[in-house]
């Protein structure tokens, strides 16, 4: 799923191959993608698995960025049966808790009580670092993504959330779901149709497919762009 463009970097010395993978993120029509480095001796199946891992991890990051920013702005999510704007809740006679930094959530999904300003700063800082690392702009900067670095950045966000909410987030909070649930469980979110199963994925370049069971070098041929 997606198109790979290959760039072989000095094969006589390192036999490294630079993959430029193109895709489209959910809710956008903008071309997206990332760079990944592998070797010409890598099995094609292993390469596809690695590319799918990063593709899906970047999607998780999109969800994390949105959810944790909302958490930092409006606090934890309400239970589904309690959702609704605070203004309406007060009109119908329900008491609304309003902390020191109360900011009503216009969607009515969150309590409006974010953590203190210092923790908000930390949450937003770590989210921004994550967002920038997985950004499509990294292609222009020629920054190669690794699953290790993505997980490291995600762990930094997890640490910030734990600092802000040492008692943990409610199990229904999207920030907790985005950070903690296995990738296949995220199909119930807006990521659903964009997540890829590695077993169903294929990799193409120059209108030719990389064949599973072979090596990257078996496919390179004369198509070093």
mmCIF file of C-alpha atoms in Angstrom:
data_model
loop_
_atom_site.group_PDB
_atom_site.id
_atom_site.type_symbol
_atom_site.label_atom_id
_atom_site.label_comp_id
_atom_site.label_asym_id
_atom_site.label_seq_id
_atom_site.Cartn_x
_atom_site.Cartn_y
_atom_site.Cartn_z
ATOM 1 C CA UNK A 1 0.000 0.000 0.000
ATOM 2 C CA UNK A 2 1.766 3.132 -1.161
ATOM 3 C CA UNK A 3 4.631 3.738 -3.537
ATOM 4 C CA UNK A 4 8.288 3.374 -2.698
ATOM 5 C CA UNK A 5 11.003 5.315 -4.439
ATOM 6 C CA UNK A 6 14.509 3.935 -4.130
ATOM 7 C CA UNK A 7 17.787 5.759 -3.760
ATOM 8 C CA UNK A 8 20.932 3.669 -3.458
ATOM 9 C CA UNK A 9 23.621 5.444 -1.474
ATOM 10 C CA UNK A 10 27.106 4.493 -2.625
ATOM 11 C CA UNK A 11 26.404 0.735 -2.937
ATOM 12 C CA UNK A 12 30.088 -0.144 -3.400
ATOM 13 C CA UNK A 13 30.846 1.091 0.111
ATOM 14 C CA UNK A 14 27.825 0.601 2.364
ATOM 15 C CA UNK A 15 25.197 -1.114 0.201
ATOM 16 C CA UNK A 16 22.598 1.094 1.838
ATOM 17 C CA UNK A 17 19.249 1.832 0.206
ATOM 18 C CA UNK A 18 17.111 4.874 0.959
ATOM 19 C CA UNK A 19 13.360 4.303 0.639
ATOM 20 C CA UNK A 20 11.046 7.264 0.111
ATOM 21 C CA UNK A 21 7.569 5.970 0.933
ATOM 22 C CA UNK A 22 4.548 7.982 -0.152
ATOM 23 C CA UNK A 23 1.137 7.780 1.512
ATOM 24 C CA UNK A 24 -1.853 9.881 2.543
ATOM 25 C CA UNK A 25 -2.783 10.570 6.153
ATOM 26 C CA UNK A 26 -6.418 10.314 7.329
ATOM 27 C CA UNK A 27 -8.719 13.306 6.837
ATOM 28 C CA UNK A 28 -6.337 14.875 4.309
ATOM 29 C CA UNK A 29 -5.731 14.812 0.580
ATOM 30 C CA UNK A 30 -2.162 15.943 1.027
ATOM 31 C CA UNK A 31 0.626 13.681 -0.119
ATOM 32 C CA UNK A 32 2.555 12.441 2.878
ATOM 33 C CA UNK A 33 5.505 10.178 3.362
ATOM 34 C CA UNK A 34 8.733 9.393 5.130
ATOM 35 C CA UNK A 35 12.287 8.210 4.521
ATOM 36 C CA UNK A 36 13.584 4.837 5.651
ATOM 37 C CA UNK A 37 17.048 3.384 5.279
ATOM 38 C CA UNK A 38 17.751 -0.295 4.742
ATOM 39 C CA UNK A 39 20.376 -2.492 3.092
ATOM 40 C CA UNK A 40 20.389 -4.198 -0.283
ATOM 41 C CA UNK A 41 20.727 -7.560 1.511
ATOM 42 C CA UNK A 42 17.503 -7.076 3.503
ATOM 43 C CA UNK A 43 14.728 -9.601 2.722
ATOM 44 C CA UNK A 44 11.772 -7.897 1.051
ATOM 45 C CA UNK A 45 9.315 -9.236 3.637
ATOM 46 C CA UNK A 46 11.421 -7.762 6.447
ATOM 47 C CA UNK A 47 11.527 -4.412 4.649
ATOM 48 C CA UNK A 48 7.749 -4.352 4.159
ATOM 49 C CA UNK A 49 7.205 -5.218 7.822
ATOM 50 C CA UNK A 50 9.477 -2.358 8.881
ATOM 51 C CA UNK A 51 7.773 0.138 6.573
ATOM 52 C CA UNK A 52 4.321 -0.889 7.812
ATOM 53 C CA UNK A 53 5.466 -0.565 11.430
ATOM 54 C CA UNK A 54 6.575 3.010 10.826
ATOM 55 C CA UNK A 55 3.496 3.865 8.752
ATOM 56 C CA UNK A 56 1.187 2.635 11.526
ATOM 57 C CA UNK A 57 3.318 4.232 14.246
ATOM 58 C CA UNK A 58 3.091 7.600 12.493
ATOM 59 C CA UNK A 59 -0.687 7.234 12.436
ATOM 60 C CA UNK A 60 -0.658 6.488 16.159
ATOM 61 C CA UNK A 61 1.399 9.653 16.608
ATOM 62 C CA UNK A 62 -1.278 11.706 14.804
ATOM 63 C CA UNK A 63 -3.861 10.415 17.270
ATOM 64 C CA UNK A 64 -1.572 11.004 20.244
ATOM 65 C CA UNK A 65 -0.811 14.579 19.184
ATOM 66 C CA UNK A 66 -4.506 15.462 18.822
ATOM 67 C CA UNK A 67 -5.581 13.714 22.031
ATOM 68 C CA UNK A 68 -2.784 14.930 24.296
ATOM 69 C CA UNK A 69 -3.122 18.514 23.070
ATOM 70 C CA UNK A 70 -6.819 18.325 23.928
ATOM 71 C CA UNK A 71 -5.884 16.832 27.304
ATOM 72 C CA UNK A 72 -3.464 19.699 27.984
ATOM 73 C CA UNK A 73 -6.096 22.263 27.009
ATOM 74 C CA UNK A 74 -9.335 20.844 28.406
ATOM 75 C CA UNK A 75 -8.388 18.078 30.834
ATOM 76 C CA UNK A 76 -9.589 14.475 30.911
ATOM 77 C CA UNK A 77 -12.514 13.140 28.899
ATOM 78 C CA UNK A 78 -15.937 12.788 30.462
ATOM 79 C CA UNK A 79 -17.756 9.485 30.401
ATOM 80 C CA UNK A 80 -19.817 9.119 27.257
ATOM 81 C CA UNK A 81 -23.092 9.479 29.127
ATOM 82 C CA UNK A 82 -21.854 12.715 30.724
ATOM 83 C CA UNK A 83 -20.666 14.370 27.502
ATOM 84 C CA UNK A 84 -22.157 17.738 26.587
ATOM 85 C CA UNK A 85 -21.112 21.361 26.855
ATOM 86 C CA UNK A 86 -20.819 22.657 30.399
ATOM 87 C CA UNK A 87 -23.129 25.553 29.576
ATOM 88 C CA UNK A 88 -25.938 23.153 28.735
ATOM 89 C CA UNK A 89 -25.123 21.030 31.775
ATOM 90 C CA UNK A 90 -25.569 24.060 34.026
ATOM 91 C CA UNK A 91 -28.806 25.046 32.312
ATOM 92 C CA UNK A 92 -30.308 21.657 33.123
ATOM 93 C CA UNK A 93 -29.181 21.996 36.721
ATOM 94 C CA UNK A 94 -26.046 19.858 36.843
ATOM 95 C CA UNK A 95 -23.074 21.080 38.848
ATOM 96 C CA UNK A 96 -19.916 21.689 36.798
ATOM 97 C CA UNK A 97 -16.562 21.426 38.534
ATOM 98 C CA UNK A 98 -14.403 24.419 37.689
ATOM 99 C CA UNK A 99 -10.776 24.272 38.775
ATOM 100 C CA UNK A 100 -8.161 27.027 38.839
ATOM 101 C CA UNK A 101 -7.363 26.721 35.129
ATOM 102 C CA UNK A 102 -10.885 25.932 33.979
ATOM 103 C CA UNK A 103 -11.310 26.221 30.195
ATOM 104 C CA UNK A 104 -14.656 24.953 28.864
ATOM 105 C CA UNK A 105 -14.367 22.405 26.086
ATOM 106 C CA UNK A 106 -16.512 23.589 23.145
ATOM 107 C CA UNK A 107 -17.010 19.973 22.088
ATOM 108 C CA UNK A 108 -18.316 19.027 25.521
ATOM 109 C CA UNK A 109 -16.124 15.920 25.561
ATOM 110 C CA UNK A 110 -13.654 17.000 28.256
ATOM 111 C CA UNK A 111 -14.047 18.374 31.768
ATOM 112 C CA UNK A 112 -12.454 21.757 31.096
ATOM 113 C CA UNK A 113 -9.982 21.247 33.949
ATOM 114 C CA UNK A 114 -6.450 20.889 32.540
ATOM 115 C CA UNK A 115 -3.368 20.243 34.670
ATOM 116 C CA UNK A 116 -1.318 23.141 36.056
ATOM 117 C CA UNK A 117 0.529 25.491 33.715
ATOM 118 C CA UNK A 118 3.917 23.835 34.202
ATOM 119 C CA UNK A 119 2.546 20.422 33.229
ATOM 120 C CA UNK A 120 0.663 21.921 30.277
ATOM 121 C CA UNK A 121 3.987 23.328 29.055
ATOM 122 C CA UNK A 122 5.685 19.929 29.403
ATOM 123 C CA UNK A 123 2.852 18.083 27.655
ATOM 124 C CA UNK A 124 2.810 20.508 24.741
ATOM 125 C CA UNK A 125 6.603 20.442 24.447
ATOM 126 C CA UNK A 126 6.768 16.659 24.194
ATOM 127 C CA UNK A 127 3.818 16.521 21.796
ATOM 128 C CA UNK A 128 5.459 19.102 19.547
ATOM 129 C CA UNK A 129 8.715 17.117 19.510
ATOM 130 C CA UNK A 130 6.791 13.994 18.521
ATOM 131 C CA UNK A 131 4.829 15.831 15.838
ATOM 132 C CA UNK A 132 7.969 17.332 14.335
ATOM 133 C CA UNK A 133 9.840 14.023 14.270
ATOM 134 C CA UNK A 134 7.160 12.186 12.264
ATOM 135 C CA UNK A 135 6.283 15.173 10.075
ATOM 136 C CA UNK A 136 6.329 14.796 6.290
ATOM 137 C CA UNK A 137 8.738 17.756 6.317
ATOM 138 C CA UNK A 138 11.430 15.336 7.436
ATOM 139 C CA UNK A 139 11.554 14.086 3.834
ATOM 140 C CA UNK A 140 12.694 17.514 2.644
ATOM 141 C CA UNK A 141 15.150 17.669 5.530
ATOM 142 C CA UNK A 142 16.429 14.217 4.475
ATOM 143 C CA UNK A 143 15.841 12.830 7.976
ATOM 144 C CA UNK A 144 15.434 9.053 8.052
ATOM 145 C CA UNK A 145 12.803 7.739 10.493
ATOM 146 C CA UNK A 146 13.338 4.759 12.761
ATOM 147 C CA UNK A 147 10.782 2.877 14.817
ATOM 148 C CA UNK A 148 13.140 3.137 17.796
ATOM 149 C CA UNK A 149 13.136 6.938 17.672
ATOM 150 C CA UNK A 150 9.348 7.067 17.241
ATOM 151 C CA UNK A 151 8.873 4.843 20.288
ATOM 152 C CA UNK A 152 11.353 6.963 22.218
ATOM 153 C CA UNK A 153 9.356 10.094 21.413
ATOM 154 C CA UNK A 154 6.086 8.358 22.298
ATOM 155 C CA UNK A 155 7.592 7.257 25.616
ATOM 156 C CA UNK A 156 8.508 10.879 26.340
ATOM 157 C CA UNK A 157 4.856 11.831 25.847
ATOM 158 C CA UNK A 158 3.759 8.896 28.025
ATOM 159 C CA UNK A 159 6.138 10.107 30.738
ATOM 160 C CA UNK A 160 4.746 13.628 30.550
ATOM 161 C CA UNK A 161 1.175 12.328 30.817
ATOM 162 C CA UNK A 162 2.145 10.238 33.853
ATOM 163 C CA UNK A 163 3.701 13.298 35.484
ATOM 164 C CA UNK A 164 0.553 15.330 34.858
ATOM 165 C CA UNK A 165 -1.806 12.520 35.910
ATOM 166 C CA UNK A 166 0.099 10.185 38.279
ATOM 167 C CA UNK A 167 -3.166 8.433 39.127
ATOM 168 C CA UNK A 168 -3.618 7.581 35.457
ATOM 169 C CA UNK A 169 -6.163 8.645 32.866
ATOM 170 C CA UNK A 170 -9.677 7.200 32.678
ATOM 171 C CA UNK A 171 -9.838 4.105 30.488
ATOM 172 C CA UNK A 172 -12.198 5.916 28.094
ATOM 173 C CA UNK A 173 -9.852 8.860 27.536
ATOM 174 C CA UNK A 174 -8.641 9.003 23.931
ATOM 175 C CA UNK A 175 -5.174 10.084 25.076
ATOM 176 C CA UNK A 176 -4.830 6.879 27.100
ATOM 177 C CA UNK A 177 -6.189 4.765 24.248
ATOM 178 C CA UNK A 178 -3.819 6.382 21.732
ATOM 179 C CA UNK A 179 -0.784 5.913 23.966
ATOM 180 C CA UNK A 180 -1.456 2.484 25.441
ATOM 181 C CA UNK A 181 -3.679 0.336 23.229
ATOM 182 C CA UNK A 182 -2.151 -2.115 20.712
ATOM 183 C CA UNK A 183 -2.136 -0.763 17.170
ATOM 184 C CA UNK A 184 -4.909 -3.124 16.003
ATOM 185 C CA UNK A 185 -7.198 -1.765 18.737
ATOM 186 C CA UNK A 186 -6.929 1.710 17.202
ATOM 187 C CA UNK A 187 -9.065 0.638 14.247
ATOM 188 C CA UNK A 188 -12.053 1.902 16.231
ATOM 189 C CA UNK A 189 -10.693 5.459 15.994
ATOM 190 C CA UNK A 190 -10.575 7.752 12.979
ATOM 191 C CA UNK A 191 -7.343 5.984 11.987
ATOM 192 C CA UNK A 192 -9.301 2.849 11.141
ATOM 193 C CA UNK A 193 -9.101 2.628 7.375
ATOM 194 C CA UNK A 194 -5.557 3.970 7.198
ATOM 195 C CA UNK A 195 -3.884 1.305 9.335
ATOM 196 C CA UNK A 196 -2.156 -1.407 7.308
ATOM 197 C CA UNK A 197 -1.750 -5.121 7.974
ATOM 198 C CA UNK A 198 1.781 -6.086 6.950
ATOM 199 C CA UNK A 199 0.512 -9.412 5.599
ATOM 200 C CA UNK A 200 -1.666 -7.563 3.081
ATOM 201 C CA UNK A 201 0.908 -4.921 2.111
ATOM 202 C CA UNK A 202 3.009 -4.746 -1.024
ATOM 203 C CA UNK A 203 5.812 -2.427 -2.142
ATOM 204 C CA UNK A 204 6.188 -1.051 -5.649
ATOM 205 C CA UNK A 205 8.558 1.246 -7.475
ATOM 206 C CA UNK A 206 8.929 2.067 -11.171
ATOM 207 C CA UNK A 207 5.671 0.112 -11.700
ATOM 208 C CA UNK A 208 7.311 -3.097 -10.499
ATOM 209 C CA UNK A 209 6.685 -4.978 -7.284
ATOM 210 C CA UNK A 210 9.207 -6.083 -4.697
ATOM 211 C CA UNK A 211 8.666 -9.828 -4.483
ATOM 212 C CA UNK A 212 8.417 -11.436 -1.062
ATOM 213 C CA UNK A 213 10.953 -14.210 -0.580
ATOM 214 C CA UNK A 214 13.631 -12.230 -2.378
ATOM 215 C CA UNK A 215 16.151 -9.606 -1.295
ATOM 216 C CA UNK A 216 16.014 -5.864 -1.910
ATOM 217 C CA UNK A 217 19.041 -6.264 -4.187
ATOM 218 C CA UNK A 218 17.047 -8.657 -6.419
ATOM 219 C CA UNK A 219 14.635 -5.834 -7.226
ATOM 220 C CA UNK A 220 16.977 -2.868 -7.623
ATOM 221 C CA UNK A 221 18.127 -3.709 -11.129
ATOM 222 C CA UNK A 222 18.791 -0.556 -13.115
ATOM 223 C CA UNK A 223 16.079 1.490 -11.330
ATOM 224 C CA UNK A 224 18.326 3.468 -8.973
ATOM 225 C CA UNK A 225 16.684 6.880 -8.935
#
